[in-house]
Coordinates of C-alpha atoms and ligand atoms in Angstrom, one line a residue:
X5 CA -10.4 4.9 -18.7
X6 CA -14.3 4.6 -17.8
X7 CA -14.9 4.0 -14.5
X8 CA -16.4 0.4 -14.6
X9 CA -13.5 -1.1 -16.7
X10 CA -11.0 0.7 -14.2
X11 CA -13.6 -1.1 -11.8
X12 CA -13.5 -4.5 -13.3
X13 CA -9.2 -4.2 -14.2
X14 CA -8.1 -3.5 -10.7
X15 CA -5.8 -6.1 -9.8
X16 CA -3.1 -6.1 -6.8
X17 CA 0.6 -4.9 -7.8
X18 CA 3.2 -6.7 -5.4
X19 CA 6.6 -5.2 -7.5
X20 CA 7.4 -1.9 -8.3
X21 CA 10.0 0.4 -9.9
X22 CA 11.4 3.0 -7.2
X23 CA 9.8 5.6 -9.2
X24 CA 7.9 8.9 -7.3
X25 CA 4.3 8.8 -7.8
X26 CA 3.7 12.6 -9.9
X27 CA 2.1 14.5 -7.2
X28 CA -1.2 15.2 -10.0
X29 CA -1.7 11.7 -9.7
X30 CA -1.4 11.3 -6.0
X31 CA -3.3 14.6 -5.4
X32 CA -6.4 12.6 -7.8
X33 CA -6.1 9.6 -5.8
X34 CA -6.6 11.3 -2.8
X35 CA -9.3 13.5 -3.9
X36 CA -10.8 9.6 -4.8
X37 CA -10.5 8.6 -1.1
X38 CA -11.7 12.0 0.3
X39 CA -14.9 12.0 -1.6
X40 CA -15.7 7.5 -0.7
X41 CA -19.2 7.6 1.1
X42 CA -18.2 7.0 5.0
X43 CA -21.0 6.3 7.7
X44 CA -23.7 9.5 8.4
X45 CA -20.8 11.2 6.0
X46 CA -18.9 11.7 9.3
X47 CA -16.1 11.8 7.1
X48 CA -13.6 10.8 10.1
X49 CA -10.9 8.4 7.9
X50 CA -7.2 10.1 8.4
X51 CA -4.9 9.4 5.3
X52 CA -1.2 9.3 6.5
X53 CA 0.6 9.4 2.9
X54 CA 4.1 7.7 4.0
X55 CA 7.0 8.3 0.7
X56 CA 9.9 9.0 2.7
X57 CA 12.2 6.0 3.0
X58 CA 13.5 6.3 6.1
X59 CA 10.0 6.2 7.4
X60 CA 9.2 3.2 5.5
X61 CA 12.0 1.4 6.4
X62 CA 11.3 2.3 10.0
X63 CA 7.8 1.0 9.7
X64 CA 9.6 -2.4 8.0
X65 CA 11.6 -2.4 10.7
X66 CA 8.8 -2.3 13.4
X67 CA 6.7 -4.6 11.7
X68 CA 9.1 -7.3 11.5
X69 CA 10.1 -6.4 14.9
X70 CA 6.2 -7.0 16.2
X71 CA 5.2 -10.5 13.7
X72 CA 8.7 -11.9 14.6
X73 CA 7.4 -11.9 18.6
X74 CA 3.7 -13.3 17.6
X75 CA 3.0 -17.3 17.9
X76 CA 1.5 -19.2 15.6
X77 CA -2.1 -21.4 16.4
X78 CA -3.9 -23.5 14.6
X79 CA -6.4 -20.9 13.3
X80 CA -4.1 -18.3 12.3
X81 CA -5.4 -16.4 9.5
X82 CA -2.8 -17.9 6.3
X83 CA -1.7 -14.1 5.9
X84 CA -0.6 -13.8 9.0
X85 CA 1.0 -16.9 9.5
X86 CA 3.1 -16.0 6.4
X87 CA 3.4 -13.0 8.0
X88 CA 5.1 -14.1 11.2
X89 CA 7.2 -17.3 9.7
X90 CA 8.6 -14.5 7.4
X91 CA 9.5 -12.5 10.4
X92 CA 11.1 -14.7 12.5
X93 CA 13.7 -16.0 9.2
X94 CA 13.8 -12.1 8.9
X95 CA 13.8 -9.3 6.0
X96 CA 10.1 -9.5 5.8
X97 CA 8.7 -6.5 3.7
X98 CA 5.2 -6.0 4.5
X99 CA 5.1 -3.1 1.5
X100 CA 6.9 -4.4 -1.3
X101 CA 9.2 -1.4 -1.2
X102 CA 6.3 0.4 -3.3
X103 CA 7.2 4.4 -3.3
X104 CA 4.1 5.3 -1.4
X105 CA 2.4 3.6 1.5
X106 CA -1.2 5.4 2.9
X107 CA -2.4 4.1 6.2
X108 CA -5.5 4.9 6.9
X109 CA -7.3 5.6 10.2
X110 CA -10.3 6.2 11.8
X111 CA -11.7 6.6 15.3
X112 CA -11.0 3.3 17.2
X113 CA -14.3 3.8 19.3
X114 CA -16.3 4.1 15.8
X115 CA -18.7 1.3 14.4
X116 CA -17.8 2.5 11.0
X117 CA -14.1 2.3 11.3
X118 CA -13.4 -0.4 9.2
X119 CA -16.3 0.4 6.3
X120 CA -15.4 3.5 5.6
X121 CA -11.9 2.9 5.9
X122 CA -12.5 0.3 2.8
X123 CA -14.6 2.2 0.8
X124 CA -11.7 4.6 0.6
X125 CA -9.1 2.1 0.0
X126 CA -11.3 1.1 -3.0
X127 CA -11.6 4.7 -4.3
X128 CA -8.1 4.7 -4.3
X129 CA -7.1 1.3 -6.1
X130 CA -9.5 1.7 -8.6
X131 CA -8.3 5.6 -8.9
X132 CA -4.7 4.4 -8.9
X133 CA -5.7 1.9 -12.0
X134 CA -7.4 4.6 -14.4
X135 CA -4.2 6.5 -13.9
X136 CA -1.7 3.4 -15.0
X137 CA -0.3 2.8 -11.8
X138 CA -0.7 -0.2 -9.6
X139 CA -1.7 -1.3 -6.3
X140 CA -2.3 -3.2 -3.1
X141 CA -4.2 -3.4 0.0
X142 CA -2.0 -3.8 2.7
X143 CA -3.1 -5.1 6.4
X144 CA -0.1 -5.5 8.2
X145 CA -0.9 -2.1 10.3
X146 CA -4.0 -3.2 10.8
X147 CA -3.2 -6.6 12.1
X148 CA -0.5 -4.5 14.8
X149 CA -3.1 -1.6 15.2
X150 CA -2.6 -2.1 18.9
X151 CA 0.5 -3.0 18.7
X152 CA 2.2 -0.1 21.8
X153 CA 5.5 0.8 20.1
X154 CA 4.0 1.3 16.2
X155 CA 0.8 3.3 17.9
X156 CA 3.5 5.6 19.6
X157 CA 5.4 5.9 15.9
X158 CA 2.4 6.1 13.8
X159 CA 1.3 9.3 16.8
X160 CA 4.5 10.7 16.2
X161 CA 3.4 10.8 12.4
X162 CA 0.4 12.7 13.1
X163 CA -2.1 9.9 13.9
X164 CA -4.3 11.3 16.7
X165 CA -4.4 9.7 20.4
X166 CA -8.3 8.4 19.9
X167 CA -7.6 7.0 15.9
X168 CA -6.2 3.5 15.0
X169 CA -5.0 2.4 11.3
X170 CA -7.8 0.2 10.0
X171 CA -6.5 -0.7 6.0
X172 CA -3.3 0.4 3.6
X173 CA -2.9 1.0 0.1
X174 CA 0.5 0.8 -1.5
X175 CA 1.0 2.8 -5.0
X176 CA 3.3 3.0 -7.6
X177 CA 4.2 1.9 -11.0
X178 CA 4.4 -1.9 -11.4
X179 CA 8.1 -3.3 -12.0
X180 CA 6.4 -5.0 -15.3
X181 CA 8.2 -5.0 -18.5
X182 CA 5.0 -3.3 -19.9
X183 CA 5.4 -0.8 -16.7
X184 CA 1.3 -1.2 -16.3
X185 CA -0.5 -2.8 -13.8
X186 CA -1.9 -6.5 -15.0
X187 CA -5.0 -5.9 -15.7
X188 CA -6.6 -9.8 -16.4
X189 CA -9.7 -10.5 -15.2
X190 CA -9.8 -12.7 -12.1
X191 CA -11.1 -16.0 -12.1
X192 CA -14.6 -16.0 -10.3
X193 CA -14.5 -18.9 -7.7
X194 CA -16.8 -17.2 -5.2
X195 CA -19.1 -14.1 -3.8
X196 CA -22.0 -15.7 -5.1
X197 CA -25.0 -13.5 -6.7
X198 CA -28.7 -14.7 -5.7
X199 CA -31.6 -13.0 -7.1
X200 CA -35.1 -12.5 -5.7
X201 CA -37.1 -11.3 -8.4
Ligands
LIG24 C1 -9.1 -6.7 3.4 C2 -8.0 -7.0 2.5 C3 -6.8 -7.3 3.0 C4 -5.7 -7.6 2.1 N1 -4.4 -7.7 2.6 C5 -3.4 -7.9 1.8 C6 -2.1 -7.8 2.3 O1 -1.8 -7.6 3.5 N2 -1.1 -8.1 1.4 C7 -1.3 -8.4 0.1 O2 -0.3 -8.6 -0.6 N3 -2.5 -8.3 -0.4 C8 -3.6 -8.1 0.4 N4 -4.9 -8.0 -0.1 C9 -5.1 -8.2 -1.6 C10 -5.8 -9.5 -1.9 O3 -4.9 -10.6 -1.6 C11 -6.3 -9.5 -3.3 O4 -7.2 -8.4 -3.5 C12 -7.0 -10.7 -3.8 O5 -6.0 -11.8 -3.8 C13 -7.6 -10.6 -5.2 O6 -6.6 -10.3 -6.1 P1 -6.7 -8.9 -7.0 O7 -6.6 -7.8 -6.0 O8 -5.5 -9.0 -7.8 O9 -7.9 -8.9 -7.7 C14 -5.9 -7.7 0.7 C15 -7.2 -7.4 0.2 C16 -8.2 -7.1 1.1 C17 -9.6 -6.7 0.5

């Protein structure tokens, strides 16, 4: 696929198939996310590539666990207000049960952080796209990057002391009856283009 239509086709994937990602694919996608610009090319994002289950369930688990305790006020972010109501009812899966969940983090005392943690979350959607599988940013370990218990687990995953997770990308082959990721264009209702000429 050229890269500007995989660009302009990328749209989120909330079902999947259990299917493995082939490890080609995953090994592209990753090569995508290693080579996003980052900040003074510091190059400090951490990809934690998560496909066993009983991890993933254990992140569900902890998630839930963590939302389920938060309150809600009256300028709680609509994402996160789902994501606590669905919490407290219970059997609230922040990753669609996709096969493959990346967090990634960066240094928590780094300006850059978040950027280059999103230019690499791009890399990787629109990667994931041109190889017919879909995909979703997910925020929930971002939203609990403090949170004590998930930094312990996440530490005991390899995340390092001085790094938080800053942005997620779920990846696998959409549960569609075409098994490819919808690929409409979205309607444009805002980001707004001004030109100085
Ligand atoms: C910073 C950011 C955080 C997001 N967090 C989530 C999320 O936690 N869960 C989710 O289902 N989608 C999440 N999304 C996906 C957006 O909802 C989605 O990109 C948007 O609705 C546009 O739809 P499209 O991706 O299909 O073009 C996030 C996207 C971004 C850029």
């Amino acid at each position: 696929m050229e890269a500007l239509e995989a660009i302009l086709t990328r749209r989120s994937t909330r079902n999947y198939k259990p299917d493995a990602v082939e490890e080609e694919k995953l090994d592209r996608i990753l090569q995508a996310a290693r080579q996003a610009p980052s900040g003074g090319n510091n190059q400090t994002n951490h990809f934690l590539v998560i496909r066993n289950r009983e991890v993933l369930g254990k992140l569900i688990g902890m998630t839930e666990t963590a939302f389920a305790k938060m309150e809600i006020a009256e300028d709680t972010y609509a994402s996160l207000k789902h994501a606590i109501n669905a919490s407290k009812k219970g059997g609230y899966v922040f990753c669609y049960n996709a096969p493959v969940l990346i967090a990634v983090a960066n240094r928590r005392d780094y300006g850059n952080n978040m950027a280059d943690c999103a230019c690499a979350i791009e890399n990787m959607m629109v990667a994931a796209n041109a190889l017919d599988l879909g995909s979703c940013w997910i925020n929930q370990l971002r939203w609990l990057n403090e949170e004590p218990a998930l930094v312990e687990y996440l530490r005991s995953l390899g995340m390092k002391a001085d790094e938080r997770i800053y942005g997620a990308v779920i990846i696998g082959y959409p549960a569609a009856e075409s098994g490819l990721p919808n690929r409409d264009l979205m309607a444009q209702k805002g980001n707004e283009v001004t030109f100085i000429d």
